[in-house]
mmCIF file of C-alpha atoms in Angstrom:
data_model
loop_
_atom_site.group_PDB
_atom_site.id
_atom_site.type_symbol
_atom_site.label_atom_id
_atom_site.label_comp_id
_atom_site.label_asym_id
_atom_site.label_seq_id
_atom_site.Cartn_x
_atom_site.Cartn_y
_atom_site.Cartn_z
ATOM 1 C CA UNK U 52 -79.539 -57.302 -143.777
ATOM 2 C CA UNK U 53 -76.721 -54.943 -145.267
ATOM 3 C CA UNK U 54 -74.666 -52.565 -143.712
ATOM 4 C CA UNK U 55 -76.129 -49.729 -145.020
ATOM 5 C CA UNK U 56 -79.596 -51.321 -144.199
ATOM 6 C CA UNK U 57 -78.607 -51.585 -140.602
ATOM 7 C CA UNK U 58 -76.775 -48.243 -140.363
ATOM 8 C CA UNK U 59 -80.693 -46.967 -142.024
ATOM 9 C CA UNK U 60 -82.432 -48.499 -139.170
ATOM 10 C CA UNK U 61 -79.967 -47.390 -136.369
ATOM 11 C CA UNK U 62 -80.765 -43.734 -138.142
ATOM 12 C CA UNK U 63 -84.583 -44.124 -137.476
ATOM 13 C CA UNK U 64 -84.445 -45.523 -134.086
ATOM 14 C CA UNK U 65 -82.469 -42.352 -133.431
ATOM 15 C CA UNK U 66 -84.902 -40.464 -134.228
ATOM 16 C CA UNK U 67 -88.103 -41.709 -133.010
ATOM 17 C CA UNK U 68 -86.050 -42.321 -129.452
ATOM 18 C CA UNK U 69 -85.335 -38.336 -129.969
ATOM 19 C CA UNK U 70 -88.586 -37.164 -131.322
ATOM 20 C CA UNK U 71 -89.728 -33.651 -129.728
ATOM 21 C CA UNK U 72 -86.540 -32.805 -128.470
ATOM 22 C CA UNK U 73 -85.843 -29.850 -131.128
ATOM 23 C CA UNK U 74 -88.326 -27.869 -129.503
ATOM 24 C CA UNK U 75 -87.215 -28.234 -126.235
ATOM 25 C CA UNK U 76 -83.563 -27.256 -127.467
ATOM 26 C CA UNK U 77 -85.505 -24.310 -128.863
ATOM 27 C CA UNK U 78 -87.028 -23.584 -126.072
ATOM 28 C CA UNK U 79 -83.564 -23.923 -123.951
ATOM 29 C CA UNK U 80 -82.157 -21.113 -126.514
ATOM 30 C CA UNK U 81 -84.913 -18.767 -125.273
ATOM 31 C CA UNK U 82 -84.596 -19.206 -122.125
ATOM 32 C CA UNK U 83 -80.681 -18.675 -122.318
ATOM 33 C CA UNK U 84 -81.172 -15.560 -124.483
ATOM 34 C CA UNK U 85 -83.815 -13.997 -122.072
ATOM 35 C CA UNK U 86 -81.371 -15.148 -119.181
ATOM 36 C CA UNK U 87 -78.543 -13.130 -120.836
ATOM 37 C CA UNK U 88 -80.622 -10.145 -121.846
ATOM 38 C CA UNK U 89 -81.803 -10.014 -118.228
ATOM 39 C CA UNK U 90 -78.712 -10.495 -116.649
ATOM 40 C CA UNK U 91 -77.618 -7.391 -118.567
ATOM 41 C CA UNK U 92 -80.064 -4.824 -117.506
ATOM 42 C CA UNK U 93 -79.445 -6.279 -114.010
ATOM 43 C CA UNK U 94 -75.464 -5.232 -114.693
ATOM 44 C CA UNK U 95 -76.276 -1.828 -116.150
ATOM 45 C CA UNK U 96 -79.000 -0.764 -113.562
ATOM 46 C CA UNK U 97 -76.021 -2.327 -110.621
ATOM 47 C CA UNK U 98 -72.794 -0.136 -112.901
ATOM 48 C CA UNK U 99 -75.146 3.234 -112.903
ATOM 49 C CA UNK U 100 -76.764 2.742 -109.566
ATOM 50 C CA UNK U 101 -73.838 1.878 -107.454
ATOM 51 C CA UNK U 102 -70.747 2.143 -109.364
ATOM 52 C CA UNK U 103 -68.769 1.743 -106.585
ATOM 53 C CA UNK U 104 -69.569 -1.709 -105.391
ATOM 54 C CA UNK U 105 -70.100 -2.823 -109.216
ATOM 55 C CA UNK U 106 -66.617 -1.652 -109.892
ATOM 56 C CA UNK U 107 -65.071 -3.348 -106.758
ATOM 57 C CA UNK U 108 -66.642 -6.724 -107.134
ATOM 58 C CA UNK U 109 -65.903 -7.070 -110.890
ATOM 59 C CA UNK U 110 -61.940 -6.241 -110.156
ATOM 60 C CA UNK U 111 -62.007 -8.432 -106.872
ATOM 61 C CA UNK U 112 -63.229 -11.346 -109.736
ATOM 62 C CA UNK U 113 -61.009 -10.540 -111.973
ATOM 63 C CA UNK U 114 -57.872 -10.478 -109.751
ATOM 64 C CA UNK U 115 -58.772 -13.493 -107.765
ATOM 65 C CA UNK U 116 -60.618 -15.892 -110.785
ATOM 66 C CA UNK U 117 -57.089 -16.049 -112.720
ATOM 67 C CA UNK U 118 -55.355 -17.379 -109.612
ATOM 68 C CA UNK U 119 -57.769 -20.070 -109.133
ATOM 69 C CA UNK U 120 -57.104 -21.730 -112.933
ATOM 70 C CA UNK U 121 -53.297 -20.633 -112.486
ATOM 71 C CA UNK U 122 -52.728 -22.830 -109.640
ATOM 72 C CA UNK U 123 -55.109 -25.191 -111.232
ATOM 73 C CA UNK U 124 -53.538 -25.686 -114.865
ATOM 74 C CA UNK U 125 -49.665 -25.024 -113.106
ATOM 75 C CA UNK U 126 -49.551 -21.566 -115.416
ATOM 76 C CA UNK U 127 -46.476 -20.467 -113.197
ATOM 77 C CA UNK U 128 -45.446 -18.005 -115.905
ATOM 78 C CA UNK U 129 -48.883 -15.924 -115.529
ATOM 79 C CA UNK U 130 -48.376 -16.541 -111.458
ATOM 80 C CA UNK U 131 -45.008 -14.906 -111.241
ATOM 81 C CA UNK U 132 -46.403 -12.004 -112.713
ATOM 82 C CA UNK U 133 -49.529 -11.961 -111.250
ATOM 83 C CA UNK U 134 -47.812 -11.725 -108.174
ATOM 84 C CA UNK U 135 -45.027 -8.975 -108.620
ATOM 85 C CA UNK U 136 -47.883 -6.955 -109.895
ATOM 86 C CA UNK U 137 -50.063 -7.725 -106.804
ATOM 87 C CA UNK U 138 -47.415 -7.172 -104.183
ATOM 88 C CA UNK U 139 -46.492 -3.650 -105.585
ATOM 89 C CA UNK U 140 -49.843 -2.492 -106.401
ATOM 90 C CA UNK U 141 -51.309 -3.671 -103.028
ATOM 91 C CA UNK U 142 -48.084 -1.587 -101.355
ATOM 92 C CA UNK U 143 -49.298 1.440 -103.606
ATOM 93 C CA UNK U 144 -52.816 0.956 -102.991
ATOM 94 C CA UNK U 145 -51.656 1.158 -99.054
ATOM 95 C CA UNK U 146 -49.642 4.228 -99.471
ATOM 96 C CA UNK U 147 -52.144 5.966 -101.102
ATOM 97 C CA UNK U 148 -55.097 4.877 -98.734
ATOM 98 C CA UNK U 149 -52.864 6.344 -95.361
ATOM 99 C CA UNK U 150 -54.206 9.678 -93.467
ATOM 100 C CA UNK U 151 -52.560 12.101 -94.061
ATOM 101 C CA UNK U 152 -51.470 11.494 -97.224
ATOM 102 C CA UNK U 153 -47.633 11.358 -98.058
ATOM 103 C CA UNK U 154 -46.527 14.558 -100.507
ATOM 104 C CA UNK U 155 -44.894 11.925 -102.594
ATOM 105 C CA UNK U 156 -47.455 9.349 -102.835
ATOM 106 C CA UNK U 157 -49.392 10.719 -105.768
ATOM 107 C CA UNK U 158 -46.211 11.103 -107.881
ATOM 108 C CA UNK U 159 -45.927 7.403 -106.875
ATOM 109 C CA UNK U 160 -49.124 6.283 -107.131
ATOM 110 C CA UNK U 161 -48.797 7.902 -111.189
ATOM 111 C CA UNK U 162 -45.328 6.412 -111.609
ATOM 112 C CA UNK U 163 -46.729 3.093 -110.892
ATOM 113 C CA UNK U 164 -49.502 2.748 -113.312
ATOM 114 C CA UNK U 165 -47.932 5.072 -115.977
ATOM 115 C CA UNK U 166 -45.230 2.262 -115.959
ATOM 116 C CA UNK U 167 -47.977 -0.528 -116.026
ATOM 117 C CA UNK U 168 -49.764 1.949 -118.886
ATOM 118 C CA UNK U 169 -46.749 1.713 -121.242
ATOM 119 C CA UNK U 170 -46.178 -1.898 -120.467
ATOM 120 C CA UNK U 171 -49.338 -3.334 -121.237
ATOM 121 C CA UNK U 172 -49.869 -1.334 -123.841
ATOM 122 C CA UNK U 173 -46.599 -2.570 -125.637
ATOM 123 C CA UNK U 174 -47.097 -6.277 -124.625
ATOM 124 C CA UNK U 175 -50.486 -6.404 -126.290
ATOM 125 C CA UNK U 176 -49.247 -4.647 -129.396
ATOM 126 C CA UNK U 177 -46.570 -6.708 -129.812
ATOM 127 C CA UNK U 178 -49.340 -9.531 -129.361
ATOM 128 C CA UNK U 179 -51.732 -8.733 -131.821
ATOM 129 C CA UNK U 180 -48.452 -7.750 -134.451
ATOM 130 C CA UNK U 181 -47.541 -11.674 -133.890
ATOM 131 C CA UNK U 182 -51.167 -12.930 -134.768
ATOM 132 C CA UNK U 183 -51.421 -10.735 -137.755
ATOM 133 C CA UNK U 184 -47.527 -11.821 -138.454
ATOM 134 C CA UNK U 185 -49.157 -15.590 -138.411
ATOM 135 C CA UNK U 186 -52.128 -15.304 -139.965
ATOM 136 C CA UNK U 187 -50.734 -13.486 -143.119
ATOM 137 C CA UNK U 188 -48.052 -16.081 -143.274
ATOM 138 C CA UNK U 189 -44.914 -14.257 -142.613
ATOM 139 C CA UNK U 190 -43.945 -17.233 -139.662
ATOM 140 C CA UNK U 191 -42.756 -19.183 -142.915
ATOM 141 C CA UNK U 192 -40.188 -17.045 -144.133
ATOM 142 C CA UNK U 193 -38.659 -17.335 -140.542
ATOM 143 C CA UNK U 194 -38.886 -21.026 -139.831
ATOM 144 C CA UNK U 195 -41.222 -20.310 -136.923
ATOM 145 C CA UNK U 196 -44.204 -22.692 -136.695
ATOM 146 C CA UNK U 197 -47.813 -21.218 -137.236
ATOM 147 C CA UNK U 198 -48.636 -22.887 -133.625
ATOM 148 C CA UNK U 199 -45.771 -21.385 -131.648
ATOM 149 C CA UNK U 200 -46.071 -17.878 -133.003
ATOM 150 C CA UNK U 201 -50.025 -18.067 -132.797
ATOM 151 C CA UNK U 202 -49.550 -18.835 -128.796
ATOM 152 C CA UNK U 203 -47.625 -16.139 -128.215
ATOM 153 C CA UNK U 204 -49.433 -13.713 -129.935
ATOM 154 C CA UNK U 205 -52.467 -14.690 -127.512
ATOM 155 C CA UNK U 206 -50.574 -14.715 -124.799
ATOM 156 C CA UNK U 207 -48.860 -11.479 -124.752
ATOM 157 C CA UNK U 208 -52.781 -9.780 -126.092
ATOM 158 C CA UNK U 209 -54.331 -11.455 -123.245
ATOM 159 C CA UNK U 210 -50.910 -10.052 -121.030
ATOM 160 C CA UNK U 211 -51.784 -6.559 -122.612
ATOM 161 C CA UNK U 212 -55.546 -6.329 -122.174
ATOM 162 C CA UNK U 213 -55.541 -8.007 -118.846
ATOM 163 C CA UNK U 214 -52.892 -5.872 -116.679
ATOM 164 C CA UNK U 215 -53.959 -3.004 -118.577
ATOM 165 C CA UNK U 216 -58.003 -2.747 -117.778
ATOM 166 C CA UNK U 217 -56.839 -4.001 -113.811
ATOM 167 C CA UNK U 218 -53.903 -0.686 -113.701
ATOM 168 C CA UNK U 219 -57.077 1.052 -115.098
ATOM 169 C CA UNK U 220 -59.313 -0.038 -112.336
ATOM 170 C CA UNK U 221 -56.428 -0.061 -109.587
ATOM 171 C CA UNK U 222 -55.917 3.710 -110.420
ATOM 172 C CA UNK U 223 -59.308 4.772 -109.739
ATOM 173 C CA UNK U 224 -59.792 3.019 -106.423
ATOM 174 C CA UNK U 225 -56.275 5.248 -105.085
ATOM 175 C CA UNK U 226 -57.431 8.215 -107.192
ATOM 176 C CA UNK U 227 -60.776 8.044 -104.722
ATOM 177 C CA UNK U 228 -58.692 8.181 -101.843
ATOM 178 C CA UNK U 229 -56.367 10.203 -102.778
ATOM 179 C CA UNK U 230 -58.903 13.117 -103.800
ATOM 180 C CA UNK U 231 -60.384 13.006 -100.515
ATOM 181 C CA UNK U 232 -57.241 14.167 -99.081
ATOM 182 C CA UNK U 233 -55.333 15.941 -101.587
ATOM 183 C CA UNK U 234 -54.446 19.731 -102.187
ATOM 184 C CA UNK U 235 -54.301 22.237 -99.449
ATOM 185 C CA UNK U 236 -57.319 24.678 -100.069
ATOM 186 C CA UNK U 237 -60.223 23.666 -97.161
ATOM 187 C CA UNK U 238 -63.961 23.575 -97.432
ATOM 188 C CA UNK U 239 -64.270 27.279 -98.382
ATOM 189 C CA UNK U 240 -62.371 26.928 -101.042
ATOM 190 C CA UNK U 241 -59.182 29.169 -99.059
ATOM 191 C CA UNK U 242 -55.753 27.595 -98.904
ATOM 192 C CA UNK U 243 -55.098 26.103 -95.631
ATOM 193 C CA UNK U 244 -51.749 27.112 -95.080
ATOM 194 C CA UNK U 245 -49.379 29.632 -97.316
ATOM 195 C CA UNK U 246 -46.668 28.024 -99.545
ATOM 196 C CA UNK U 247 -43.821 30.293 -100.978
ATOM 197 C CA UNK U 248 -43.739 30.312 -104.797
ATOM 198 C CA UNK U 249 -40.916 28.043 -105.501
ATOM 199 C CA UNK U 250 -42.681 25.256 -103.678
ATOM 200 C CA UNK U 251 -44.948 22.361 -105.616
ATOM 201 C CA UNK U 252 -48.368 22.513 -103.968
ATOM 202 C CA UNK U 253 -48.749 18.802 -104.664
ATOM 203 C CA UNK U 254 -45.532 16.903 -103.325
ATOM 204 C CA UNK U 255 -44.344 20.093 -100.776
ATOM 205 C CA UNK U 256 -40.605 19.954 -102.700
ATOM 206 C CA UNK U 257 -38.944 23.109 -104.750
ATOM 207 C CA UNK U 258 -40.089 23.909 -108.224
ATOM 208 C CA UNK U 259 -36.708 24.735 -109.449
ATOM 209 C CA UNK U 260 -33.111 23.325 -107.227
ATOM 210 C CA UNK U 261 -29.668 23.556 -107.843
ATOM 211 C CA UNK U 262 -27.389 20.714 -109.361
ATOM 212 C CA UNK U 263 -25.760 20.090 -106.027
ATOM 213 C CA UNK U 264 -29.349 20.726 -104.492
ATOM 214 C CA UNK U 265 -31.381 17.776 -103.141
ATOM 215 C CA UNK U 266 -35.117 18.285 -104.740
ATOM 216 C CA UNK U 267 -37.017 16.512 -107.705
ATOM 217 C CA UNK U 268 -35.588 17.693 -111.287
ATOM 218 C CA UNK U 269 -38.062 17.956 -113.897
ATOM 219 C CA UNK U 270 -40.138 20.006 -116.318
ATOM 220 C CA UNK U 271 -43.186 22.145 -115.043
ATOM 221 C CA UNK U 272 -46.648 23.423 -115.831
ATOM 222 C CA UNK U 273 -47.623 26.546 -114.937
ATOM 223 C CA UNK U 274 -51.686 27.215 -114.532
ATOM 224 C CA UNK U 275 -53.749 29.708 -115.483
ATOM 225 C CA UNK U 276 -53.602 30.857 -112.260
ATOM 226 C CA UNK U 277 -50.123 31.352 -112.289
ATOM 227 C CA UNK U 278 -48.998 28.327 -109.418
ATOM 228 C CA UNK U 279 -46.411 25.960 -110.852
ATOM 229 C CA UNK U 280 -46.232 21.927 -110.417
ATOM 230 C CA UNK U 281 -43.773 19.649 -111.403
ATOM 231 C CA UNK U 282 -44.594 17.611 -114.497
ATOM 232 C CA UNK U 283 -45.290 14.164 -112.673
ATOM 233 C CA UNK U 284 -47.041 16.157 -109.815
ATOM 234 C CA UNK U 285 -49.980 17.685 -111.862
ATOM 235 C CA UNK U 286 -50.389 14.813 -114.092
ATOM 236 C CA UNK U 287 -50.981 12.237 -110.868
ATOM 237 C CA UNK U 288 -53.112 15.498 -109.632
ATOM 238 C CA UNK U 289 -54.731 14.979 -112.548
ATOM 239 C CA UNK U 290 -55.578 11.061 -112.447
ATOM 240 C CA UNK U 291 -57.146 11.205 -108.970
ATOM 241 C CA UNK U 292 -60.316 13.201 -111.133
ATOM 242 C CA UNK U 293 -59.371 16.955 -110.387
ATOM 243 C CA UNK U 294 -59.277 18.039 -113.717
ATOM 244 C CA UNK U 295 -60.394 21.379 -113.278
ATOM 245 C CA UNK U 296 -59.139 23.060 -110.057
ATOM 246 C CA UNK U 297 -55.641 24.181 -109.012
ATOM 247 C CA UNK U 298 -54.287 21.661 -106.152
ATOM 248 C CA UNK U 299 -53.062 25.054 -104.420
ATOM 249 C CA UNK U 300 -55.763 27.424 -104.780
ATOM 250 C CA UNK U 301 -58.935 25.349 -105.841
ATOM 251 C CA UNK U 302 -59.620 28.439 -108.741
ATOM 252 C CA UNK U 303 -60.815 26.509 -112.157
ATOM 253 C CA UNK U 304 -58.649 25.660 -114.382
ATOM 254 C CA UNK U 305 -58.956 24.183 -117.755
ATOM 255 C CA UNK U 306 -56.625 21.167 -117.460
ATOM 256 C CA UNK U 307 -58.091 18.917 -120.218
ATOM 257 C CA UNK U 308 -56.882 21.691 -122.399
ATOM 258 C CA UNK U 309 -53.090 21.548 -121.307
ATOM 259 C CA UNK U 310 -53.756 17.399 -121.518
ATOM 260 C CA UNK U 311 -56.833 15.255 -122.266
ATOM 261 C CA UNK U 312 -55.107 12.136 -121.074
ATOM 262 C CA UNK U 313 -52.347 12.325 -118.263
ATOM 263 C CA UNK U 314 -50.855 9.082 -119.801
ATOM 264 C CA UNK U 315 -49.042 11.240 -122.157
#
């Protein structure tokens, strides 16, 4: 008997030992499709039932799954920053979950993820530029291998996209704390104490100080109501959801108008 005769028979043992199984793999791709479209409305009906807990266990996953593969695979690049940003967002997330809340903890709280904002946005720019830069080629004029420039590409996307969605998600959970204590109107909609014109109703410092005066320097917004904030102060005002309301007076205001994203 030949090789090819041989290799012939091998073939149709294979297949009569395998017979029937194409529907079963058939049926295994239903059952994974029906799983997945199932598993879906399950996530949909959970997100627009009780956002809250949907929102909290997807971030808990997503900041703990990536230290479990870190410490796994030895990724000590990923760790080191995994952990600067968890030490200083876990310290903001504190401040900004205290009673009473500080008058300098929202400008804080926006500092902090304006910074990881522009940071993560930038990264994963750069990122996708360097795959684009590699796939049209341009790696050769440099002397830069199609491998190496290819990995970092990746890497600094999945930098981008990944600290960017969890500043997203960190910024809500202070925002709901934070609105829950912020401003100084009451219930009934009255101010619960009087503050002088020249003072921010947000962070309790002077609107406008001298150049040997100690007080927060920067530019202002003035409301249609006529109270003005310091620059940093209304914009984190405006991250913790109160869009529409003076922090001072609680009259509405059209915010979105003066700016539809505080991230300017």
């Amino acid at each position: 008997m030949s090789n090819r005769e041989s290799w012939k028979m091998q073939h149709e043992r294979l297949h009569v030992k395998h017979r029937g199984h194409e529907a079963m793999h058939a049926e295994m791709v239903l059952i994974l499709i029906a799983t997945l479209v199932v598993a879906q409305i399950v996530l949909v009906q959970w997100k627009q039932r009780h956002g809250r807990s949907y929102n909290m266990v997807t971030l808990l996953q997503m900041w703990v799954v990536p230290l479990y593969f870190t410490i796994k695979l030895y990724w000590w690049r990923f760790l080191s920053t995994w952990g600067m940003f968890s030490v200083i967002t876990s310290y903001v997330i504190f401040r900004a979950t205290r009673k009473p809340l500080s008058c300098r903890t929202p400008r804080m709280v926006y500092k902090w993820f304006l910074l990881i904002y522009k940071l993560s946005y930038a990264v994963g720019v750069i990122g996708y530029l360097a795959i684009m830069f590699t796939m049209f080629g341009f790696n050769v004029f440099f002397r830069i291998k199609a491998e190496d420039s290819m990995d970092v590409g990746v890497i600094m996307l999945f930098y981008g996209l990944y600290y960017g969605v969890m500043g997203r998600d960190f910024a809500e959970i202070c925002s709901d704390y934070m609105a829950s204590t912020i401003g100084y109107y009451n219930i009934g909609g009255m101010p619960s104490r009087n503050l002088s014109d020249d003072i921010c109703a947000v962070c309790g410092q002077k609107i406008f100080v001298d150049i040997d005066e100690e007080g927060i320097i920067e530019d202002t917004y003035q409301l249609s109501c006529n109270h003005i904030f310091h620059e940093f102060c209304i914009r984190g005002w405006c991250i913790v959801g109160k869009k529409q309301t003076c922090p001072y007076c609680n009259e509405k205001v059209d915010l979105k108008k003066m700016m539809n994203n505080p991230y300017p």
